[in-house]
Amino acid sequence: TPIQNNLDEFYTLV
Amino acid sequence: MFEAVLSNGSTLKKIFEGIKDLCTDVNFDVSSEGIKLQAMDSSHVSLVSLELHTDVFEQFRCDRDSMTLGLNMKSVTQIFKICGNDDSVTMRAEDEGETLEFTFEKGEDRVSTFELKLMDIDSEHLGIPDTEYQCNVKLPCSEYQRICRDMAGFGDNMTIDCQKGGVTFSVDGEVGKGKIFLKHQPNVEEKHKVIVTVKEGVELDFALRYLNNFAKAAPLSDHVQLGLNSDTPLSVRFDIEDKATLGSLKFFLAPKIKE
């Protein structure tokens, strides 16, 4: 089963 | 003071319907350029980004550099049940006010007003760079909605495989597997057009629960635009009334990774 990635992996908090 | 008049109130109604199941509380960031909203779902898997430019409004006034209006989505959608499809909407808030007032009008015959209490919402803003996508797919919203709905009957994940000539949506579930291919169709009637632009082919897996949630924004425009990159989240973009100049409602979804 694929694992769900999360947006924090791609974008940084501003 | 903030005051904005939108003659086509159903546009706002459709926007709220499109995001209410992803976010519980959102901040309306108002400035002289218009209204922006950015919110993540509680699991940080998807993000909503709304931009409403002043062009979408008949009147727009924001006296301060910026104002943040915290809205509870359940209450807002409740209020918009008052809004008829042909009603105009006026939103009004004082500079230090604690409420946002909505007025729904159809001519002068029927005027409804509701003052919504504002909330103080801690929100985390993500910096989303302008991205050039390896693949762009423009397809009718009705088609996107139908594919997501039909595929959800067979599995939790959908693979989007975008290659020169077309895009394939596929699902691999307990009862079997299926796929739907949409051919690049630039030379047909506008409402049936499918435009697939590919620099490099991309194949990615996404959770259908979220893709289906985004489909709730379909009434906003005729076409939806998907942006795919092998190393960034999927972008699902609805331009307001199909005009990017008016603004857009965008959703971002982190891909699934195979173990």
Tab-separated table of C-alpha atoms in Angstrom:
chain	number	residue	atom	x	y	z
A	1	THR	CA	0.000	0.000	0.000
A	2	PRO	CA	1.405	3.430	-0.814
A	3	ILE	CA	2.075	5.795	2.087
A	4	GLN	CA	0.422	9.184	2.221
A	5	ASN	CA	2.933	11.968	2.034
A	6	ASN	CA	2.278	15.196	3.823
A	7	LEU	CA	2.578	18.772	2.573
A	8	ASP	CA	5.205	19.689	5.164
A	9	GLU	CA	7.571	17.445	3.177
A	10	PHE	CA	7.371	19.859	0.255
A	11	TYR	CA	6.601	23.338	1.539
A	12	THR	CA	7.982	25.350	4.425
A	13	LEU	CA	6.063	27.463	6.881
A	14	VAL	CA	6.291	31.201	6.305
B	1	MET	CA	-13.513	49.417	7.046
B	2	PHE	CA	-13.929	46.523	4.653
B	3	GLU	CA	-16.827	46.441	2.250
B	4	ALA	CA	-17.258	44.305	-0.844
B	5	VAL	CA	-20.245	43.832	-3.120
B	6	LEU	CA	-20.575	40.811	-5.365
B	7	SER	CA	-23.581	40.849	-7.693
B	8	ASN	CA	-23.312	37.120	-8.260
B	9	GLY	CA	-23.561	35.842	-4.688
B	10	SER	CA	-23.652	32.234	-5.824
B	11	THR	CA	-19.924	32.482	-6.642
B	12	LEU	CA	-19.098	32.864	-2.946
B	13	LYS	CA	-21.611	30.181	-2.058
B	14	LYS	CA	-19.900	27.761	-4.464
B	15	ILE	CA	-16.461	28.626	-3.051
B	16	PHE	CA	-17.555	27.873	0.507
B	17	GLU	CA	-19.277	24.663	-0.590
B	18	GLY	CA	-16.023	23.666	-2.261
B	19	ILE	CA	-13.880	24.041	0.862
B	20	LYS	CA	-16.190	23.385	3.799
B	21	ASP	CA	-15.396	19.689	4.059
B	22	LEU	CA	-11.621	20.235	4.057
B	23	CYS	CA	-11.228	23.034	6.599
B	24	THR	CA	-13.195	23.842	9.740
B	25	ASP	CA	-11.932	27.387	10.349
B	26	VAL	CA	-10.307	29.733	7.840
B	27	ASN	CA	-8.884	33.232	7.761
B	28	PHE	CA	-10.041	35.679	5.086
B	29	ASP	CA	-6.992	37.899	4.464
B	30	VAL	CA	-8.341	41.127	3.028
B	31	SER	CA	-6.246	43.854	1.431
B	32	SER	CA	-6.694	46.474	-1.285
B	33	GLU	CA	-5.822	43.739	-3.826
B	34	GLY	CA	-8.747	41.544	-2.855
B	35	ILE	CA	-9.308	38.531	-0.642
B	36	LYS	CA	-6.935	35.624	-0.051
B	37	LEU	CA	-7.384	32.489	1.965
B	38	GLN	CA	-4.964	29.696	2.674
B	39	ALA	CA	-5.867	26.719	4.819
B	40	MET	CA	-4.690	23.173	5.326
B	41	ASP	CA	-6.812	20.223	6.286
B	42	SER	CA	-6.111	18.913	9.777
B	43	SER	CA	-3.818	16.137	8.552
B	44	HIS	CA	-1.629	18.492	6.447
B	45	VAL	CA	-2.187	16.375	3.347
B	46	SER	CA	-4.041	18.977	1.298
B	47	LEU	CA	-4.191	22.740	1.128
B	48	VAL	CA	-6.759	25.233	-0.142
B	49	SER	CA	-5.622	28.510	-1.653
B	50	LEU	CA	-8.218	31.051	-2.712
B	51	GLU	CA	-7.523	34.334	-4.463
B	52	LEU	CA	-10.372	36.692	-5.262
B	53	HIS	CA	-9.158	39.733	-7.158
B	54	THR	CA	-11.027	43.014	-6.833
B	55	ASP	CA	-12.256	42.575	-10.451
B	56	VAL	CA	-14.690	39.928	-9.288
B	57	PHE	CA	-16.487	42.481	-7.094
B	58	GLU	CA	-18.732	45.344	-8.198
B	59	GLN	CA	-17.441	47.397	-5.281
B	60	PHE	CA	-14.421	46.762	-3.105
B	61	ARG	CA	-13.052	48.821	-0.271
B	62	CYS	CA	-10.437	47.975	2.332
B	63	ASP	CA	-9.134	51.012	4.208
B	64	ARG	CA	-6.370	49.215	6.068
B	65	ASP	CA	-3.252	47.574	4.615
B	66	SER	CA	-4.677	44.236	5.645
B	67	MET	CA	-7.426	42.731	7.732
B	68	THR	CA	-7.743	39.160	8.935
B	69	LEU	CA	-11.260	37.836	9.327
B	70	GLY	CA	-11.503	34.444	11.031
B	71	LEU	CA	-14.478	32.416	9.827
B	72	ASN	CA	-15.996	29.166	11.007
B	73	MET	CA	-16.862	27.288	7.829
B	74	LYS	CA	-19.899	25.522	9.245
B	75	SER	CA	-21.435	28.855	10.237
B	76	VAL	CA	-20.572	30.473	6.908
B	77	THR	CA	-22.165	27.701	4.875
B	78	GLN	CA	-25.195	27.911	7.168
B	79	ILE	CA	-25.439	31.650	6.474
B	80	PHE	CA	-25.086	31.128	2.716
B	81	LYS	CA	-28.185	28.926	2.755
B	82	ILE	CA	-29.977	32.294	3.087
B	83	CYS	CA	-28.368	33.411	-0.199
B	84	GLY	CA	-30.526	32.747	-3.233
B	85	ASN	CA	-28.793	31.918	-6.517
B	86	ASP	CA	-29.598	35.340	-8.009
B	87	ASP	CA	-28.855	37.334	-4.869
B	88	SER	CA	-26.122	39.894	-4.580
B	89	VAL	CA	-23.923	39.725	-1.472
B	90	THR	CA	-22.428	42.580	0.486
B	91	MET	CA	-19.769	41.846	3.106
B	92	ARG	CA	-18.923	44.516	5.640
B	93	ALA	CA	-16.586	44.674	8.636
B	94	GLU	CA	-15.412	47.561	10.793
B	95	ASP	CA	-11.662	47.999	11.310
B	96	GLU	CA	-11.631	46.717	14.864
B	97	GLY	CA	-14.967	44.959	14.600
B	98	GLU	CA	-15.795	41.550	15.935
B	99	THR	CA	-18.289	40.627	13.255
B	100	LEU	CA	-18.569	40.250	9.484
B	101	GLU	CA	-21.945	41.321	8.182
B	102	PHE	CA	-23.449	39.602	5.166
B	103	THR	CA	-26.339	41.176	3.278
B	104	PHE	CA	-28.164	39.180	0.614
B	105	GLU	CA	-30.402	41.097	-1.756
B	106	LYS	CA	-32.583	40.368	-4.713
B	107	GLY	CA	-33.544	43.719	-6.110
B	108	GLU	CA	-35.103	45.766	-3.329
B	109	ASP	CA	-37.827	43.261	-2.623
B	110	ARG	CA	-36.038	40.991	-0.207
B	111	VAL	CA	-33.033	41.917	1.918
B	112	SER	CA	-31.535	39.489	4.458
B	113	THR	CA	-28.721	40.389	6.832
B	114	PHE	CA	-26.636	38.242	9.121
B	115	GLU	CA	-23.802	39.313	11.414
B	116	LEU	CA	-21.293	36.529	11.888
B	117	LYS	CA	-19.062	36.587	14.963
B	118	LEU	CA	-15.411	36.495	13.914
B	119	MET	CA	-12.935	34.040	15.364
B	120	ASP	CA	-9.286	34.320	16.311
B	121	ILE	CA	-7.656	31.564	14.298
B	122	ASP	CA	-4.033	30.513	14.506
B	123	SER	CA	-3.127	29.566	10.984
B	124	GLU	CA	0.069	28.192	9.567
B	125	HIS	CA	0.979	29.722	6.228
B	126	LEU	CA	2.948	27.632	3.796
B	127	GLY	CA	5.142	29.240	1.185
B	128	ILE	CA	4.105	27.774	-2.149
B	129	PRO	CA	6.494	28.755	-4.914
B	130	ASP	CA	5.212	29.467	-8.414
B	131	THR	CA	5.704	26.123	-10.033
B	132	GLU	CA	6.166	25.166	-13.657
B	133	TYR	CA	4.578	21.786	-14.045
B	134	GLN	CA	5.971	18.978	-16.163
B	135	CYS	CA	2.397	18.092	-17.085
B	136	ASN	CA	-0.703	20.255	-17.327
B	137	VAL	CA	-4.130	18.830	-17.963
B	138	LYS	CA	-7.173	20.970	-18.636
B	139	LEU	CA	-10.406	19.025	-18.624
B	140	PRO	CA	-14.130	19.716	-18.161
B	141	CYS	CA	-15.069	19.897	-14.465
B	142	SER	CA	-17.945	17.504	-15.073
B	143	GLU	CA	-15.458	14.954	-16.423
B	144	TYR	CA	-13.111	15.368	-13.442
B	145	GLN	CA	-16.053	15.020	-11.051
B	146	ARG	CA	-17.301	11.908	-12.805
B	147	ILE	CA	-13.916	10.187	-12.954
B	148	CYS	CA	-13.221	10.760	-9.233
B	149	ARG	CA	-16.702	9.605	-8.250
B	150	ASP	CA	-16.653	6.496	-10.434
B	151	MET	CA	-13.136	5.468	-9.429
B	152	ALA	CA	-13.864	5.862	-5.701
B	153	GLY	CA	-16.191	2.871	-6.015
B	154	PHE	CA	-13.227	0.600	-6.652
B	155	GLY	CA	-10.399	1.774	-4.448
B	156	ASP	CA	-8.910	4.436	-2.210
B	157	ASN	CA	-6.105	5.563	-4.518
B	158	MET	CA	-6.037	6.774	-8.074
B	159	THR	CA	-3.002	6.846	-10.318
B	160	ILE	CA	-2.764	9.741	-12.738
B	161	ASP	CA	-0.466	8.927	-15.635
B	162	CYS	CA	0.104	11.867	-17.908
B	163	GLN	CA	1.908	11.282	-21.205
B	164	LYS	CA	2.058	12.958	-24.577
B	165	GLY	CA	-1.282	12.383	-26.298
B	166	GLY	CA	-3.428	11.916	-23.201
B	167	VAL	CA	-3.937	11.168	-19.547
B	168	THR	CA	-4.876	7.895	-17.872
B	169	PHE	CA	-6.657	7.680	-14.534
B	170	SER	CA	-6.468	4.219	-12.986
B	171	VAL	CA	-7.473	2.409	-9.835
B	172	ASP	CA	-6.357	-0.947	-8.464
B	173	GLY	CA	-8.777	-2.217	-5.833
B	174	GLU	CA	-9.989	-5.416	-4.166
B	175	VAL	CA	-12.500	-6.288	-6.882
B	176	GLY	CA	-10.145	-5.596	-9.749
B	177	LYS	CA	-8.556	-2.760	-11.620
B	178	GLY	CA	-9.775	-0.204	-14.105
B	179	LYS	CA	-8.648	2.781	-16.080
B	180	ILE	CA	-10.064	5.731	-17.946
B	181	PHE	CA	-8.076	7.317	-20.765
B	182	LEU	CA	-8.758	10.863	-21.924
B	183	LYS	CA	-7.219	11.795	-25.244
B	184	HIS	CA	-5.700	15.218	-25.875
B	185	GLN	CA	-8.639	16.831	-27.691
B	186	PRO	CA	-7.931	20.468	-28.529
B	187	ASN	CA	-10.136	20.741	-31.611
B	188	VAL	CA	-13.557	19.961	-30.225
B	189	GLU	CA	-16.332	22.110	-28.791
B	190	GLU	CA	-15.041	24.244	-25.894
B	191	LYS	CA	-17.007	22.402	-23.213
B	192	HIS	CA	-15.559	19.015	-24.251
B	193	LYS	CA	-11.954	20.154	-24.672
B	194	VAL	CA	-9.173	18.167	-23.036
B	195	ILE	CA	-5.747	19.792	-23.257
B	196	VAL	CA	-2.785	17.694	-22.191
B	197	THR	CA	0.552	19.504	-22.208
B	198	VAL	CA	3.568	17.379	-21.393
B	199	LYS	CA	7.216	18.332	-21.014
B	200	GLU	CA	8.046	15.054	-19.386
B	201	GLY	CA	5.618	12.228	-18.539
B	202	VAL	CA	4.551	11.934	-14.893
B	203	GLU	CA	2.805	9.106	-13.047
B	204	LEU	CA	1.651	9.644	-9.460
B	205	ASP	CA	-0.748	8.151	-6.892
B	206	PHE	CA	-3.295	10.211	-4.977
B	207	ALA	CA	-5.953	9.604	-2.332
B	208	LEU	CA	-9.380	9.617	-3.983
B	209	ARG	CA	-11.013	10.938	-0.815
B	210	TYR	CA	-9.236	14.271	-1.360
B	211	LEU	CA	-9.645	14.355	-5.143
B	212	ASN	CA	-13.380	13.855	-4.582
B	213	ASN	CA	-13.430	16.626	-2.016
B	214	PHE	CA	-11.865	19.035	-4.534
B	215	ALA	CA	-14.562	18.061	-7.053
B	216	LYS	CA	-17.087	19.858	-4.843
B	217	ALA	CA	-15.701	23.107	-6.282
B	218	ALA	CA	-16.664	21.995	-9.820
B	219	PRO	CA	-19.711	24.312	-10.087
B	220	LEU	CA	-17.289	27.282	-9.986
B	221	SER	CA	-16.058	26.871	-13.555
B	222	ASP	CA	-16.405	24.809	-16.708
B	223	HIS	CA	-12.839	23.543	-16.698
B	224	VAL	CA	-10.366	22.386	-14.082
B	225	GLN	CA	-6.598	22.430	-14.511
B	226	LEU	CA	-4.331	19.786	-13.045
B	227	GLY	CA	-0.622	20.481	-12.627
B	228	LEU	CA	1.654	17.497	-12.079
B	229	ASN	CA	5.305	17.253	-11.165
B	230	SER	CA	7.174	14.170	-10.088
B	231	ASP	CA	8.499	15.902	-6.966
B	232	THR	CA	5.822	18.357	-5.834
B	233	PRO	CA	2.152	18.138	-4.782
B	234	LEU	CA	-0.627	17.982	-7.360
B	235	SER	CA	-2.308	21.293	-8.125
B	236	VAL	CA	-6.054	21.281	-8.905
B	237	ARG	CA	-7.143	24.705	-10.050
B	238	PHE	CA	-10.563	26.181	-10.699
B	239	ASP	CA	-10.506	29.684	-12.209
B	240	ILE	CA	-13.480	31.745	-11.074
B	241	GLU	CA	-16.005	31.598	-13.945
B	242	ASP	CA	-13.095	30.281	-16.070
B	243	LYS	CA	-11.379	33.681	-15.902
B	244	ALA	CA	-7.996	33.730	-14.168
B	245	THR	CA	-8.238	37.528	-13.980
B	246	LEU	CA	-11.076	37.205	-11.463
B	247	GLY	CA	-9.143	34.806	-9.261
B	248	SER	CA	-8.927	31.108	-8.565
B	249	LEU	CA	-9.572	28.374	-6.073
B	250	LYS	CA	-6.611	26.005	-5.954
B	251	PHE	CA	-6.121	22.781	-4.077
B	252	PHE	CA	-2.763	21.123	-3.466
B	253	LEU	CA	-2.472	17.455	-2.609
B	254	ALA	CA	0.626	15.592	-1.489
B	255	PRO	CA	1.211	12.443	-3.539
B	256	LYS	CA	1.340	8.960	-2.100
B	257	ILE	CA	4.667	7.159	-2.223
B	258	LYS	CA	5.074	3.483	-2.924
B	259	GLU	CA	6.917	1.493	-0.287
